[in-house]
Amino acid sequence: MRTIVIDRRFNGPKGSGNGGYVAGILAGHIDPEGVVEVTLRAPVPLDTPMDLSPAGDGYRLTAGGRLICEARRAALTLDAPGAGDWAEMERLAEGGGSAAGTDFHDCLVCGRGRAPGDGLRVWGDRAAGGGRSLSRYLPHPVHAGDDGRIRPEFVWGALDCPGAWAAQDADDRRPALTGRMTARIFDRPRPGLRCMVVGWKAGGAGRKLISGTALYGEDGTLYAQGECVWIVLKSGCTSGG
């Protein structure tokens, strides 16, 4: 059994861990180079010791006996669509992300309240035509590992929020929370590389939505790909992006 603590800096919604970042932490314990599926069963507490223990063919993360996450090896089912238009991405990034007045303003990934080197600042929005989002990501040296590349948990984080913007209709302002995330890292970008996260709607019904995301470098390199199941809340907080 191992103990994991998610620092409060790595929040998504106020008071709980960012789903993509937390999933990336768990993936590192299972298969850093393969496809891992992480299901979030409850909000991830911050600054709280949690127990990571083997369970069947994967792991489970618990806090005080409460199940928080489950993780296992899996497979990707969607095909990445290729990078979008970089000029359109820059335009969407200027006004995208989660602004003040939303519960995601301070989100590690998409919050516009996070300074460079503090948050990932993956900012974007729904692209023209619907069912797709484009987001800018400029990897920061603070988030790099000893090998000079961005650490895996931050790559997983970058794949998270853009999926919600693609999966939800433009007039649906309800918050969508990460329910299950599956991803694989093919390579990790270096700090300073201009990157694009493409999100696309892949199905869903009712309050359950499905999206795909892909992280590209400016030369077209596919660095990572993810798939996410989103749970849309009936009410309770204000959506961003």
Tab-separated table of C-alpha atoms in Angstrom:
chain	number	residue	atom	x	y	z
A	1	MET	CA	0.000	0.000	0.000
A	2	ARG	CA	1.193	3.508	-0.819
A	3	THR	CA	0.107	6.887	0.471
A	4	ILE	CA	-0.829	9.644	-1.968
A	5	VAL	CA	-1.524	13.277	-1.087
A	6	ILE	CA	-2.898	15.729	-3.663
A	7	ASP	CA	-1.642	19.215	-2.865
A	8	ARG	CA	-4.307	21.902	-2.835
A	9	ARG	CA	-2.549	23.633	-5.748
A	10	PHE	CA	-3.753	20.826	-7.990
A	11	ASN	CA	-7.465	21.452	-7.675
A	12	GLY	CA	-10.119	21.269	-10.352
A	13	PRO	CA	-13.464	22.371	-8.912
A	14	LYS	CA	-13.033	24.281	-5.673
A	15	GLY	CA	-11.996	21.988	-2.853
A	16	SER	CA	-11.227	18.841	-4.873
A	17	GLY	CA	-8.448	17.533	-7.105
A	18	ASN	CA	-8.392	18.042	-10.850
A	19	GLY	CA	-9.588	14.820	-12.459
A	20	GLY	CA	-6.961	14.680	-15.195
A	21	TYR	CA	-4.061	15.429	-12.873
A	22	VAL	CA	-5.200	12.845	-10.314
A	23	ALA	CA	-5.750	10.249	-13.052
A	24	GLY	CA	-2.220	10.910	-14.287
A	25	ILE	CA	-0.790	10.323	-10.815
A	26	LEU	CA	-2.534	6.944	-10.632
A	27	ALA	CA	-1.521	6.027	-14.184
A	28	GLY	CA	2.108	6.494	-13.213
A	29	HIS	CA	1.749	3.749	-10.626
A	30	ILE	CA	0.164	1.299	-13.077
A	31	ASP	CA	1.727	1.720	-16.527
A	32	PRO	CA	3.464	5.026	-17.347
A	33	GLU	CA	3.853	4.083	-21.012
A	34	GLY	CA	0.562	2.294	-21.642
A	35	VAL	CA	-3.147	3.048	-21.706
A	36	VAL	CA	-4.734	3.457	-18.283
A	37	GLU	CA	-8.381	4.001	-17.350
A	38	VAL	CA	-9.213	5.867	-14.145
A	39	THR	CA	-12.751	6.086	-12.763
A	40	LEU	CA	-13.455	8.807	-10.215
A	41	ARG	CA	-16.024	7.650	-7.679
A	42	ALA	CA	-16.012	10.666	-5.358
A	43	PRO	CA	-14.479	14.174	-5.168
A	44	VAL	CA	-10.736	13.888	-4.561
A	45	PRO	CA	-9.820	15.468	-1.192
A	46	LEU	CA	-6.877	17.862	-1.069
A	47	ASP	CA	-4.000	17.820	1.431
A	48	THR	CA	-5.344	14.505	2.702
A	49	PRO	CA	-3.418	11.206	2.936
A	50	MET	CA	-5.077	8.571	0.731
A	51	ASP	CA	-4.278	4.887	0.394
A	52	LEU	CA	-3.417	3.394	-3.007
A	53	SER	CA	-3.770	-0.393	-2.877
A	54	PRO	CA	-3.953	-3.265	-5.408
A	55	ALA	CA	-7.456	-4.373	-6.388
A	56	GLY	CA	-7.977	-7.108	-8.975
A	57	ASP	CA	-6.104	-6.133	-12.135
A	58	GLY	CA	-5.649	-2.525	-11.026
A	59	TYR	CA	-5.584	-0.197	-8.051
A	60	ARG	CA	-8.046	1.626	-5.830
A	61	LEU	CA	-7.550	4.934	-4.042
A	62	THR	CA	-9.368	5.394	-0.735
A	63	ALA	CA	-9.560	8.079	1.945
A	64	GLY	CA	-10.767	7.076	5.384
A	65	GLY	CA	-12.225	3.914	3.898
A	66	ARG	CA	-14.156	5.824	1.222
A	67	LEU	CA	-13.523	4.825	-2.393
A	68	ILE	CA	-12.186	7.791	-4.371
A	69	CYS	CA	-10.790	6.312	-7.613
A	70	GLU	CA	-10.243	3.020	-9.392
A	71	ALA	CA	-7.569	2.489	-12.048
A	72	ARG	CA	-6.669	-0.293	-14.463
A	73	ARG	CA	-5.008	-0.964	-17.809
A	74	ALA	CA	-7.319	-0.378	-20.766
A	75	ALA	CA	-7.394	0.505	-24.472
A	76	LEU	CA	-8.187	3.639	-26.463
A	77	THR	CA	-11.232	3.322	-28.720
A	78	LEU	CA	-11.192	6.625	-30.627
A	79	ASP	CA	-9.034	7.817	-33.521
A	80	ALA	CA	-7.308	11.180	-33.086
A	81	PRO	CA	-8.539	13.689	-35.704
A	82	GLY	CA	-5.311	15.605	-36.338
A	83	ALA	CA	-4.475	19.139	-35.268
A	84	GLY	CA	-6.853	22.002	-35.977
A	85	ASP	CA	-6.210	25.490	-37.298
A	86	TRP	CA	-3.586	27.262	-35.183
A	87	ALA	CA	-4.890	30.752	-35.912
A	88	GLU	CA	-8.378	29.726	-34.785
A	89	MET	CA	-6.862	28.160	-31.677
A	90	GLU	CA	-5.123	31.419	-30.768
A	91	ARG	CA	-8.355	33.349	-31.242
A	92	LEU	CA	-10.286	30.967	-28.999
A	93	ALA	CA	-7.524	31.021	-26.380
A	94	GLU	CA	-7.772	34.778	-25.970
A	95	GLY	CA	-11.241	34.559	-24.463
A	96	GLY	CA	-11.330	30.894	-23.481
A	97	GLY	CA	-10.713	28.964	-20.317
A	98	SER	CA	-12.696	29.433	-17.116
A	99	ALA	CA	-13.192	33.057	-16.183
A	100	ALA	CA	-13.898	34.832	-12.906
A	101	GLY	CA	-17.340	34.076	-11.515
A	102	THR	CA	-17.137	30.349	-12.246
A	103	ASP	CA	-16.190	27.531	-9.882
A	104	PHE	CA	-13.373	26.622	-12.272
A	105	HIS	CA	-11.656	30.032	-12.304
A	106	ASP	CA	-8.849	28.535	-10.190
A	107	CYS	CA	-8.766	25.118	-11.894
A	108	LEU	CA	-5.221	23.814	-12.329
A	109	VAL	CA	-5.846	23.180	-16.031
A	110	CYS	CA	-8.261	25.774	-17.416
A	111	GLY	CA	-8.553	28.476	-14.756
A	112	ARG	CA	-7.803	32.003	-15.921
A	113	GLY	CA	-7.025	32.842	-12.313
A	114	ARG	CA	-3.815	30.791	-12.409
A	115	ALA	CA	-0.491	32.515	-13.122
A	116	PRO	CA	2.166	31.103	-15.482
A	117	GLY	CA	3.969	28.262	-13.729
A	118	ASP	CA	1.110	27.925	-11.248
A	119	GLY	CA	-1.614	26.532	-13.495
A	120	LEU	CA	-1.325	24.840	-16.883
A	121	ARG	CA	-3.374	27.628	-18.487
A	122	VAL	CA	-4.901	25.365	-21.134
A	123	TRP	CA	-7.218	27.983	-22.548
A	124	GLY	CA	-9.652	27.479	-25.389
A	125	ASP	CA	-13.293	27.091	-26.290
A	126	ARG	CA	-15.729	25.449	-28.687
A	127	ALA	CA	-14.723	25.818	-32.311
A	128	ALA	CA	-16.990	26.867	-35.159
A	129	GLY	CA	-19.522	24.215	-36.112
A	130	GLY	CA	-19.830	22.673	-32.643
A	131	GLY	CA	-18.752	19.305	-31.315
A	132	ARG	CA	-15.092	20.346	-31.259
A	133	SER	CA	-12.798	22.530	-29.165
A	134	LEU	CA	-9.336	24.008	-29.683
A	135	SER	CA	-7.118	25.046	-26.778
A	136	ARG	CA	-3.645	26.528	-26.440
A	137	TYR	CA	-1.125	24.997	-24.060
A	138	LEU	CA	2.339	26.453	-23.440
A	139	PRO	CA	4.203	23.967	-21.195
A	140	HIS	CA	6.060	25.693	-18.351
A	141	PRO	CA	9.505	24.690	-16.986
A	142	VAL	CA	8.074	24.414	-13.466
A	143	HIS	CA	6.073	21.373	-14.590
A	144	ALA	CA	9.054	19.537	-16.130
A	145	GLY	CA	10.742	16.481	-14.647
A	146	ASP	CA	14.431	15.702	-14.314
A	147	ASP	CA	14.534	14.632	-17.971
A	148	GLY	CA	13.512	18.121	-19.110
A	149	ARG	CA	10.079	17.056	-20.332
A	150	ILE	CA	6.667	17.855	-18.838
A	151	ARG	CA	5.770	15.387	-16.104
A	152	PRO	CA	3.091	12.816	-17.049
A	153	GLU	CA	0.464	13.984	-14.557
A	154	PHE	CA	0.461	17.445	-16.144
A	155	VAL	CA	0.143	15.960	-19.634
A	156	TRP	CA	-2.905	14.040	-18.396
A	157	GLY	CA	-4.232	17.290	-16.935
A	158	ALA	CA	-3.887	19.091	-20.261
A	159	LEU	CA	-6.092	16.425	-21.874
A	160	ASP	CA	-8.910	16.958	-19.374
A	161	CYS	CA	-10.920	20.203	-19.543
A	162	PRO	CA	-10.926	20.702	-23.361
A	163	GLY	CA	-13.020	17.541	-23.652
A	164	ALA	CA	-15.880	19.082	-21.704
A	165	TRP	CA	-15.970	22.140	-23.958
A	166	ALA	CA	-16.309	19.890	-26.991
A	167	ALA	CA	-18.853	17.503	-25.488
A	168	GLN	CA	-21.307	20.081	-24.132
A	169	ASP	CA	-23.630	22.187	-26.236
A	170	ALA	CA	-22.757	25.877	-26.313
A	171	ASP	CA	-25.906	26.900	-24.445
A	172	ASP	CA	-25.461	24.292	-21.684
A	173	ARG	CA	-23.830	26.145	-18.793
A	174	ARG	CA	-24.098	23.351	-16.242
A	175	PRO	CA	-20.779	22.141	-14.840
A	176	ALA	CA	-19.413	18.869	-16.185
A	177	LEU	CA	-17.111	16.821	-13.958
A	178	THR	CA	-14.678	14.091	-14.955
A	179	GLY	CA	-16.255	10.705	-14.335
A	180	ARG	CA	-13.810	8.434	-16.139
A	181	MET	CA	-10.632	9.199	-18.059
A	182	THR	CA	-8.581	6.909	-20.272
A	183	ALA	CA	-5.331	8.137	-21.794
A	184	ARG	CA	-1.934	7.294	-23.191
A	185	ILE	CA	1.181	9.414	-23.455
A	186	PHE	CA	3.208	8.772	-26.620
A	187	ASP	CA	5.825	11.408	-25.821
A	188	ARG	CA	6.041	14.380	-23.464
A	189	PRO	CA	6.577	17.928	-24.718
A	190	ARG	CA	9.395	20.150	-23.557
A	191	PRO	CA	8.759	23.525	-21.892
A	192	GLY	CA	8.155	26.395	-24.279
A	193	LEU	CA	6.734	24.297	-27.107
A	194	ARG	CA	3.487	25.762	-28.445
A	195	CYS	CA	0.888	23.017	-28.196
A	196	MET	CA	-2.738	22.532	-29.165
A	197	VAL	CA	-5.304	20.367	-27.423
A	198	VAL	CA	-8.072	19.250	-29.769
A	199	GLY	CA	-11.305	18.055	-28.168
A	200	TRP	CA	-14.175	16.352	-29.945
A	201	LYS	CA	-17.597	15.075	-28.970
A	202	ALA	CA	-17.846	11.292	-29.149
A	203	GLY	CA	-21.361	10.551	-27.903
A	204	GLY	CA	-23.348	10.400	-24.705
A	205	ALA	CA	-26.913	10.913	-23.565
A	206	GLY	CA	-28.635	12.748	-20.755
A	207	ARG	CA	-26.152	13.838	-18.122
A	208	LYS	CA	-23.387	11.516	-19.369
A	209	LEU	CA	-21.224	12.873	-22.194
A	210	ILE	CA	-18.213	11.360	-23.969
A	211	SER	CA	-15.283	13.197	-25.503
A	212	GLY	CA	-11.894	12.585	-27.014
A	213	THR	CA	-8.850	14.830	-26.657
A	214	ALA	CA	-5.464	14.905	-28.348
A	215	LEU	CA	-2.351	16.951	-27.576
A	216	TYR	CA	-0.303	18.122	-30.568
A	217	GLY	CA	2.924	20.025	-30.973
A	218	GLU	CA	3.287	22.751	-33.563
A	219	ASP	CA	5.037	20.334	-35.941
A	220	GLY	CA	2.025	18.000	-35.828
A	221	THR	CA	3.489	15.490	-33.363
A	222	LEU	CA	0.804	13.677	-31.382
A	223	TYR	CA	2.063	13.699	-27.800
A	224	ALA	CA	-0.906	12.207	-25.966
A	225	GLN	CA	-4.498	11.134	-26.437
A	226	GLY	CA	-7.391	10.760	-24.034
A	227	GLU	CA	-11.026	9.737	-23.790
A	228	CYS	CA	-13.340	10.981	-21.092
A	229	VAL	CA	-16.796	10.330	-19.697
A	230	TRP	CA	-18.272	13.495	-18.217
A	231	ILE	CA	-21.046	13.729	-15.654
A	232	VAL	CA	-23.115	16.907	-16.019
A	233	LEU	CA	-24.387	18.191	-12.695
A	234	LYS	CA	-28.015	19.236	-12.352
A	235	SER	CA	-26.991	22.355	-10.440
A	236	GLY	CA	-24.682	23.483	-7.701
A	237	CYS	CA	-21.966	25.549	-9.334
A	238	THR	CA	-21.284	27.665	-12.357
A	239	SER	CA	-19.648	26.284	-15.471
A	240	GLY	CA	-16.661	27.865	-17.167
A	241	GLY	CA	-15.166	27.892	-20.637
